[in-house]
PDB file of C-alpha atoms in Angstrom:
ATOM      1  CA  UNK R  24    -103.562 -99.535 -48.240  1.00 44.00           C
ATOM      2  CA  UNK R  25    -103.531 -95.868 -47.304  1.00 52.00           C
ATOM      3  CA  UNK R  26    -106.000 -93.641 -45.574  1.00 52.00           C
ATOM      4  CA  UNK R  27    -105.910 -89.883 -45.280  1.00 53.00           C
ATOM      5  CA  UNK R  28    -107.981 -87.225 -43.607  1.00 56.00           C
ATOM      6  CA  UNK R  29    -107.957 -84.288 -41.254  1.00 59.00           C
ATOM      7  CA  UNK R  30    -109.122 -85.232 -37.746  1.00 71.00           C
ATOM      8  CA  UNK R  31    -107.593 -86.937 -34.742  1.00 78.00           C
ATOM      9  CA  UNK R  32    -110.542 -89.356 -34.574  1.00 84.00           C
ATOM     10  CA  UNK R  33    -110.158 -90.085 -38.283  1.00 88.00           C
ATOM     11  CA  UNK R  34    -106.447 -90.760 -37.760  1.00 91.00           C
ATOM     12  CA  UNK R  35    -107.202 -93.276 -35.011  1.00 91.00           C
ATOM     13  CA  UNK R  36    -109.861 -94.956 -37.169  1.00 90.00           C
ATOM     14  CA  UNK R  37    -107.465 -95.165 -40.152  1.00 89.00           C
ATOM     15  CA  UNK R  38    -104.802 -96.785 -37.968  1.00 93.00           C
ATOM     16  CA  UNK R  39    -107.357 -99.282 -36.668  1.00 92.00           C
ATOM     17  CA  UNK R  40    -108.575-100.067 -40.213  1.00 89.00           C
ATOM     18  CA  UNK R  41    -105.021-100.833 -41.291  1.00 87.00           C
ATOM     19  CA  UNK R  42    -105.196-103.772 -38.886  1.00 88.00           C
ATOM     20  CA  UNK R  43    -101.462-103.618 -38.229  1.00 88.00           C
ATOM     21  CA  UNK R  44    -100.882-103.633 -34.469  1.00 92.00           C
ATOM     22  CA  UNK R  45    -103.342-100.733 -34.150  1.00 94.00           C
ATOM     23  CA  UNK R  46    -102.993-100.267 -30.373  1.00 95.00           C
ATOM     24  CA  UNK R  47     -99.190-100.021 -30.612  1.00 95.00           C
ATOM     25  CA  UNK R  48     -99.180 -97.751 -33.684  1.00 95.00           C
ATOM     26  CA  UNK R  49    -101.924 -95.460 -32.334  1.00 95.00           C
ATOM     27  CA  UNK R  50    -100.246 -95.165 -28.942  1.00 95.00           C
ATOM     28  CA  UNK R  51     -96.918 -94.112 -30.496  1.00 96.00           C
ATOM     29  CA  UNK R  52     -98.505 -91.670 -32.958  1.00 96.00           C
ATOM     30  CA  UNK R  53    -100.853 -90.097 -30.419  1.00 94.00           C
ATOM     31  CA  UNK R  54     -97.985 -89.597 -27.962  1.00 95.00           C
ATOM     32  CA  UNK R  55     -96.011 -87.781 -30.686  1.00 96.00           C
ATOM     33  CA  UNK R  56     -98.979 -85.634 -31.754  1.00 95.00           C
ATOM     34  CA  UNK R  57     -99.832 -84.683 -28.161  1.00 92.00           C
ATOM     35  CA  UNK R  58    -102.689 -82.229 -27.918  1.00 89.00           C
ATOM     36  CA  UNK R  59    -102.159 -80.570 -31.302  1.00 92.00           C
ATOM     37  CA  UNK R  60    -105.025 -80.640 -33.802  1.00 93.00           C
ATOM     38  CA  UNK R  61    -104.362 -82.825 -36.843  1.00 94.00           C
ATOM     39  CA  UNK R  62    -104.394 -80.946 -40.154  1.00 93.00           C
ATOM     40  CA  UNK R  63    -103.839 -83.948 -42.418  1.00 94.00           C
ATOM     41  CA  UNK R  64    -102.596 -87.525 -42.212  1.00 93.00           C
ATOM     42  CA  UNK R  65    -101.726 -90.545 -44.300  1.00 94.00           C
ATOM     43  CA  UNK R  66    -101.578 -94.161 -43.101  1.00 93.00           C
ATOM     44  CA  UNK R  67     -99.758 -96.489 -45.500  1.00 91.00           C
ATOM     45  CA  UNK R  68     -99.254-100.192 -44.941  1.00 87.00           C
ATOM     46  CA  UNK R  69     -97.054-102.282 -47.170  1.00 82.00           C
ATOM     47  CA  UNK R  70     -96.201-105.945 -47.236  1.00 73.00           C
ATOM     48  CA  UNK R  71     -92.829-107.142 -48.491  1.00 70.00           C
ATOM     49  CA  UNK R  72     -91.529-110.617 -49.177  1.00 70.00           C
ATOM     50  CA  UNK R  73     -88.066-111.373 -47.783  1.00 68.00           C
ATOM     51  CA  UNK R  74     -86.869-114.861 -48.775  1.00 69.00           C
ATOM     52  CA  UNK R  75     -89.419-117.153 -47.126  1.00 71.00           C
ATOM     53  CA  UNK R  76     -90.837-114.490 -44.822  1.00 70.00           C
ATOM     54  CA  UNK R  77     -93.659-112.032 -45.219  1.00 71.00           C
ATOM     55  CA  UNK R  78     -92.944-108.727 -43.487  1.00 75.00           C
ATOM     56  CA  UNK R  79     -95.363-105.938 -42.842  1.00 82.00           C
ATOM     57  CA  UNK R  80     -94.576-102.277 -42.338  1.00 88.00           C
ATOM     58  CA  UNK R  81     -96.783 -99.292 -41.641  1.00 93.00           C
ATOM     59  CA  UNK R  82     -95.891 -95.641 -42.089  1.00 94.00           C
ATOM     60  CA  UNK R  83     -98.066 -92.934 -40.546  1.00 96.00           C
ATOM     61  CA  UNK R  84     -97.552 -89.330 -41.645  1.00 96.00           C
ATOM     62  CA  UNK R  85     -99.256 -86.586 -39.635  1.00 96.00           C
ATOM     63  CA  UNK R  86     -99.379 -82.866 -40.268  1.00 96.00           C
ATOM     64  CA  UNK R  87    -100.292 -80.477 -37.446  1.00 94.00           C
ATOM     65  CA  UNK R  88    -100.226 -76.699 -37.465  1.00 92.00           C
ATOM     66  CA  UNK R  89     -96.542 -76.652 -36.472  1.00 93.00           C
ATOM     67  CA  UNK R  90     -95.084 -80.089 -37.076  1.00 96.00           C
ATOM     68  CA  UNK R  91     -94.705 -82.979 -39.480  1.00 97.00           C
ATOM     69  CA  UNK R  92     -94.672 -86.319 -37.648  1.00 97.00           C
ATOM     70  CA  UNK R  93     -93.539 -89.565 -39.228  1.00 96.00           C
ATOM     71  CA  UNK R  94     -93.973 -92.952 -37.590  1.00 96.00           C
ATOM     72  CA  UNK R  95     -92.674 -96.314 -38.771  1.00 95.00           C
ATOM     73  CA  UNK R  96     -93.611 -99.684 -37.326  1.00 94.00           C
ATOM     74  CA  UNK R  97     -92.047-102.965 -38.436  1.00 90.00           C
ATOM     75  CA  UNK R  98     -92.529-106.510 -37.288  1.00 86.00           C
ATOM     76  CA  UNK R  99     -89.522-108.716 -36.640  1.00 81.00           C
ATOM     77  CA  UNK R 100     -89.109-112.464 -36.485  1.00 78.00           C
ATOM     78  CA  UNK R 101     -87.567-114.083 -33.399  1.00 80.00           C
ATOM     79  CA  UNK R 102     -83.804-113.614 -33.268  1.00 81.00           C
ATOM     80  CA  UNK R 103     -80.859-113.994 -30.904  1.00 82.00           C
ATOM     81  CA  UNK R 104     -82.212-111.216 -28.674  1.00 81.00           C
ATOM     82  CA  UNK R 105     -85.824-112.400 -28.545  1.00 82.00           C
ATOM     83  CA  UNK R 106     -87.379-115.845 -28.728  1.00 86.00           C
ATOM     84  CA  UNK R 107     -90.747-114.401 -29.753  1.00 89.00           C
ATOM     85  CA  UNK R 108     -91.745-112.174 -32.662  1.00 84.00           C
ATOM     86  CA  UNK R 109     -91.663-108.463 -31.854  1.00 87.00           C
ATOM     87  CA  UNK R 110     -92.351-105.077 -33.401  1.00 90.00           C
ATOM     88  CA  UNK R 111     -90.379-101.865 -33.404  1.00 92.00           C
ATOM     89  CA  UNK R 112     -92.029 -98.492 -33.712  1.00 94.00           C
ATOM     90  CA  UNK R 113     -90.418 -95.079 -33.977  1.00 94.00           C
ATOM     91  CA  UNK R 114     -91.701 -91.538 -34.344  1.00 95.00           C
ATOM     92  CA  UNK R 115     -89.933 -88.403 -35.459  1.00 95.00           C
ATOM     93  CA  UNK R 116     -91.267 -84.887 -35.065  1.00 95.00           C
ATOM     94  CA  UNK R 117     -90.053 -82.204 -37.471  1.00 95.00           C
ATOM     95  CA  UNK R 118     -90.863 -78.491 -37.386  1.00 95.00           C
ATOM     96  CA  UNK R 119     -92.699 -77.512 -40.573  1.00 95.00           C
ATOM     97  CA  UNK R 120     -90.123 -74.779 -41.207  1.00 93.00           C
ATOM     98  CA  UNK R 121     -87.318 -77.376 -41.190  1.00 93.00           C
ATOM     99  CA  UNK R 122     -88.723 -79.235 -44.187  1.00 93.00           C
ATOM    100  CA  UNK R 123     -86.499 -78.362 -47.107  1.00 90.00           C
ATOM    101  CA  UNK R 124     -88.227 -80.274 -49.893  1.00 90.00           C
ATOM    102  CA  UNK R 125     -91.444 -82.025 -50.791  1.00 94.00           C
ATOM    103  CA  UNK R 126     -91.010 -83.930 -54.044  1.00 93.00           C
ATOM    104  CA  UNK R 127     -93.958 -85.575 -55.760  1.00 96.00           C
ATOM    105  CA  UNK R 128     -92.995 -87.805 -58.689  1.00 96.00           C
ATOM    106  CA  UNK R 129     -95.889 -88.975 -60.853  1.00 96.00           C
ATOM    107  CA  UNK R 130     -95.887 -91.785 -63.378  1.00 96.00           C
ATOM    108  CA  UNK R 131     -98.606 -91.224 -65.981  1.00 95.00           C
ATOM    109  CA  UNK R 132     -99.712 -93.679 -68.656  1.00 93.00           C
ATOM    110  CA  UNK R 133    -100.340 -92.399 -72.195  1.00 93.00           C
ATOM    111  CA  UNK R 134     -99.071 -88.856 -71.517  1.00 94.00           C
ATOM    112  CA  UNK R 135    -100.084 -87.724 -75.010  1.00 95.00           C
ATOM    113  CA  UNK R 136    -103.741 -88.080 -74.029  1.00 94.00           C
ATOM    114  CA  UNK R 137    -103.420 -86.876 -70.425  1.00 94.00           C
ATOM    115  CA  UNK R 138    -106.451 -85.021 -69.079  1.00 94.00           C
ATOM    116  CA  UNK R 139    -106.000 -82.700 -66.076  1.00 93.00           C
ATOM    117  CA  UNK R 140    -107.239 -84.397 -62.915  1.00 90.00           C
ATOM    118  CA  UNK R 141    -106.466 -87.926 -64.119  1.00 93.00           C
ATOM    119  CA  UNK R 142    -104.749 -89.945 -61.415  1.00 95.00           C
ATOM    120  CA  UNK R 143    -101.198 -91.081 -62.103  1.00 96.00           C
ATOM    121  CA  UNK R 144    -100.597 -94.817 -62.023  1.00 96.00           C
ATOM    122  CA  UNK R 145     -97.816 -94.336 -59.459  1.00 96.00           C
ATOM    123  CA  UNK R 146     -96.721 -91.627 -57.021  1.00 96.00           C
ATOM    124  CA  UNK R 147     -93.479 -91.340 -55.091  1.00 95.00           C
ATOM    125  CA  UNK R 148     -93.551 -88.818 -52.251  1.00 95.00           C
ATOM    126  CA  UNK R 149     -90.080 -87.799 -51.046  1.00 93.00           C
ATOM    127  CA  UNK R 150     -89.721 -85.452 -48.097  1.00 93.00           C
ATOM    128  CA  UNK R 151     -86.439 -83.958 -46.946  1.00 90.00           C
ATOM    129  CA  UNK R 152     -85.626 -82.142 -43.731  1.00 90.00           C
ATOM    130  CA  UNK R 153     -81.880 -82.657 -43.474  1.00 77.00           C
ATOM    131  CA  UNK R 154     -81.700 -85.677 -41.203  1.00 63.00           C
ATOM    132  CA  UNK R 155     -80.531 -88.011 -43.998  1.00 57.00           C
ATOM    133  CA  UNK R 156     -78.697 -87.046 -47.170  1.00 57.00           C
ATOM    134  CA  UNK R 157     -77.354 -89.182 -49.972  1.00 59.00           C
ATOM    135  CA  UNK R 158     -73.994 -88.165 -51.430  1.00 63.00           C
ATOM    136  CA  UNK R 159     -73.063 -89.446 -54.889  1.00 67.00           C
ATOM    137  CA  UNK R 160     -69.423 -88.748 -55.799  1.00 71.00           C
ATOM    138  CA  UNK R 161     -67.280 -89.453 -58.824  1.00 78.00           C
ATOM    139  CA  UNK R 162     -63.762 -88.397 -59.829  1.00 80.00           C
ATOM    140  CA  UNK R 163     -63.715 -84.997 -61.535  1.00 80.00           C
ATOM    141  CA  UNK R 164     -61.945 -84.632 -64.874  1.00 81.00           C
ATOM    142  CA  UNK R 165     -60.998 -81.912 -67.301  1.00 82.00           C
ATOM    143  CA  UNK R 166     -61.396 -81.841 -71.079  1.00 80.00           C
ATOM    144  CA  UNK R 167     -57.733 -82.679 -71.792  1.00 84.00           C
ATOM    145  CA  UNK R 168     -57.429 -86.422 -72.575  1.00 83.00           C
ATOM    146  CA  UNK R 169     -53.685 -86.308 -71.757  1.00 86.00           C
ATOM    147  CA  UNK R 170     -54.136 -84.676 -68.345  1.00 85.00           C
ATOM    148  CA  UNK R 171     -53.241 -86.894 -65.400  1.00 82.00           C
ATOM    149  CA  UNK R 172     -53.732 -84.286 -62.643  1.00 84.00           C
ATOM    150  CA  UNK R 173     -55.966 -84.959 -59.678  1.00 85.00           C
ATOM    151  CA  UNK R 174     -59.057 -82.795 -60.123  1.00 79.00           C
ATOM    152  CA  UNK R 175     -60.731 -83.962 -56.941  1.00 80.00           C
ATOM    153  CA  UNK R 176     -64.302 -85.153 -56.920  1.00 79.00           C
ATOM    154  CA  UNK R 177     -67.641 -83.915 -58.135  1.00 77.00           C
ATOM    155  CA  UNK R 178     -71.067 -85.074 -57.106  1.00 71.00           C
ATOM    156  CA  UNK R 179     -74.548 -84.433 -55.835  1.00 65.00           C
ATOM    157  CA  UNK R 180     -76.065 -84.291 -52.385  1.00 60.00           C
ATOM    158  CA  UNK R 181     -79.718 -85.285 -52.207  1.00 58.00           C
ATOM    159  CA  UNK R 182     -82.049 -84.984 -49.211  1.00 54.00           C
ATOM    160  CA  UNK R 183     -83.608 -88.385 -48.733  1.00 58.00           C
ATOM    161  CA  UNK R 184     -85.234 -88.515 -45.323  1.00 80.00           C
ATOM    162  CA  UNK R 185     -88.455 -90.230 -46.374  1.00 89.00           C
ATOM    163  CA  UNK R 186     -89.595 -91.783 -49.607  1.00 90.00           C
ATOM    164  CA  UNK R 187     -93.022 -93.375 -49.920  1.00 92.00           C
ATOM    165  CA  UNK R 188     -94.128 -95.137 -53.127  1.00 93.00           C
ATOM    166  CA  UNK R 189     -97.739 -95.971 -53.914  1.00 93.00           C
ATOM    167  CA  UNK R 190     -99.193 -97.377 -57.099  1.00 93.00           C
ATOM    168  CA  UNK R 191    -102.642 -97.862 -58.517  1.00 93.00           C
ATOM    169  CA  UNK R 192    -101.915-101.516 -59.298  1.00 92.00           C
ATOM    170  CA  UNK R 193    -100.496-102.376 -55.872  1.00 87.00           C
ATOM    171  CA  UNK R 194    -102.386-100.024 -53.542  1.00 88.00           C
ATOM    172  CA  UNK R 195    -105.467 -98.922 -55.471  1.00 89.00           C
ATOM    173  CA  UNK R 196    -106.579 -95.565 -56.883  1.00 92.00           C
ATOM    174  CA  UNK R 197    -107.812 -94.273 -53.505  1.00 89.00           C
ATOM    175  CA  UNK R 198    -104.321 -94.657 -52.064  1.00 87.00           C
ATOM    176  CA  UNK R 199    -102.801 -92.706 -54.953  1.00 92.00           C
ATOM    177  CA  UNK R 200    -105.407 -89.948 -54.501  1.00 93.00           C
ATOM    178  CA  UNK R 201    -104.902 -89.824 -50.729  1.00 91.00           C
ATOM    179  CA  UNK R 202    -101.135 -89.570 -51.120  1.00 95.00           C
ATOM    180  CA  UNK R 203    -101.564 -86.603 -53.458  1.00 96.00           C
ATOM    181  CA  UNK R 204    -103.961 -84.927 -50.998  1.00 94.00           C
ATOM    182  CA  UNK R 205    -101.455 -85.308 -48.153  1.00 96.00           C
ATOM    183  CA  UNK R 206     -98.568 -84.121 -50.338  1.00 96.00           C
ATOM    184  CA  UNK R 207    -100.505 -80.995 -51.290  1.00 96.00           C
ATOM    185  CA  UNK R 208    -101.355 -80.241 -47.656  1.00 95.00           C
ATOM    186  CA  UNK R 209     -97.704 -80.652 -46.675  1.00 96.00           C
ATOM    187  CA  UNK R 210     -96.499 -78.489 -49.570  1.00 95.00           C
ATOM    188  CA  UNK R 211     -98.963 -75.746 -48.628  1.00 95.00           C
ATOM    189  CA  UNK R 212     -97.884 -75.908 -44.975  1.00 95.00           C
ATOM    190  CA  UNK R 213     -94.190 -75.594 -45.864  1.00 94.00           C
ATOM    191  CA  UNK R 214     -94.916 -72.680 -48.190  1.00 92.00           C
ATOM    192  CA  UNK R 215     -96.944 -70.924 -45.467  1.00 89.00           C
ATOM    193  CA  UNK R 216     -94.156 -71.444 -42.912  1.00 84.00           C
ATOM    194  CA  UNK R 217     -91.715 -69.674 -45.231  1.00 76.00           C
ATOM    195  CA  UNK R 218     -93.813 -66.461 -45.231  1.00 70.00           C
ATOM    196  CA  UNK R 219     -92.089 -63.798 -43.067  1.00 65.00           C
ATOM    197  CA  UNK R 220     -93.839 -63.133 -39.783  1.00 59.00           C
ATOM    198  CA  UNK R 221     -95.236 -66.638 -39.432  1.00 51.00           C
TER     199      UNK R 221
END
């Protein structure tokens, strides 16, 4: 389930509609947003199955005029540190200008008959701002099959701070559409922040 929109009241209502510890989630998100007007938001709840347990997770993405705010809330089963179930919630605030990439991957059925405006069946939104990077390394080699010299390593570094996957089958077409709307708003905000003098 995902909800998107452009007002602080709409953000609160979307969090409440998610039904996932709404008072806790709203309190954390509203504290991070402060008094800034909300430009766009996305509330995405997902349920995962871990062995014999059902776990819920909600991600709230908020765009203001100056910042991108991401909040995660997870529920936890009782453990050695707590005899009762508990939830953890975290928020991170990132300056719009610090966002280095907004990647939107679309999976489209029957691409040969694609019509502009048709919703993809799946969207993966990946946002990078340099907090987390993935480094994939492998030994480097030269073209000489008889060479046994050490050529060091070669690899790729990929920004991977946040990745959110939604699908038409699992989340519904509205969720896919809302994710694309938020992604566009975020892309436009990052482009605008790169304009000199802003």
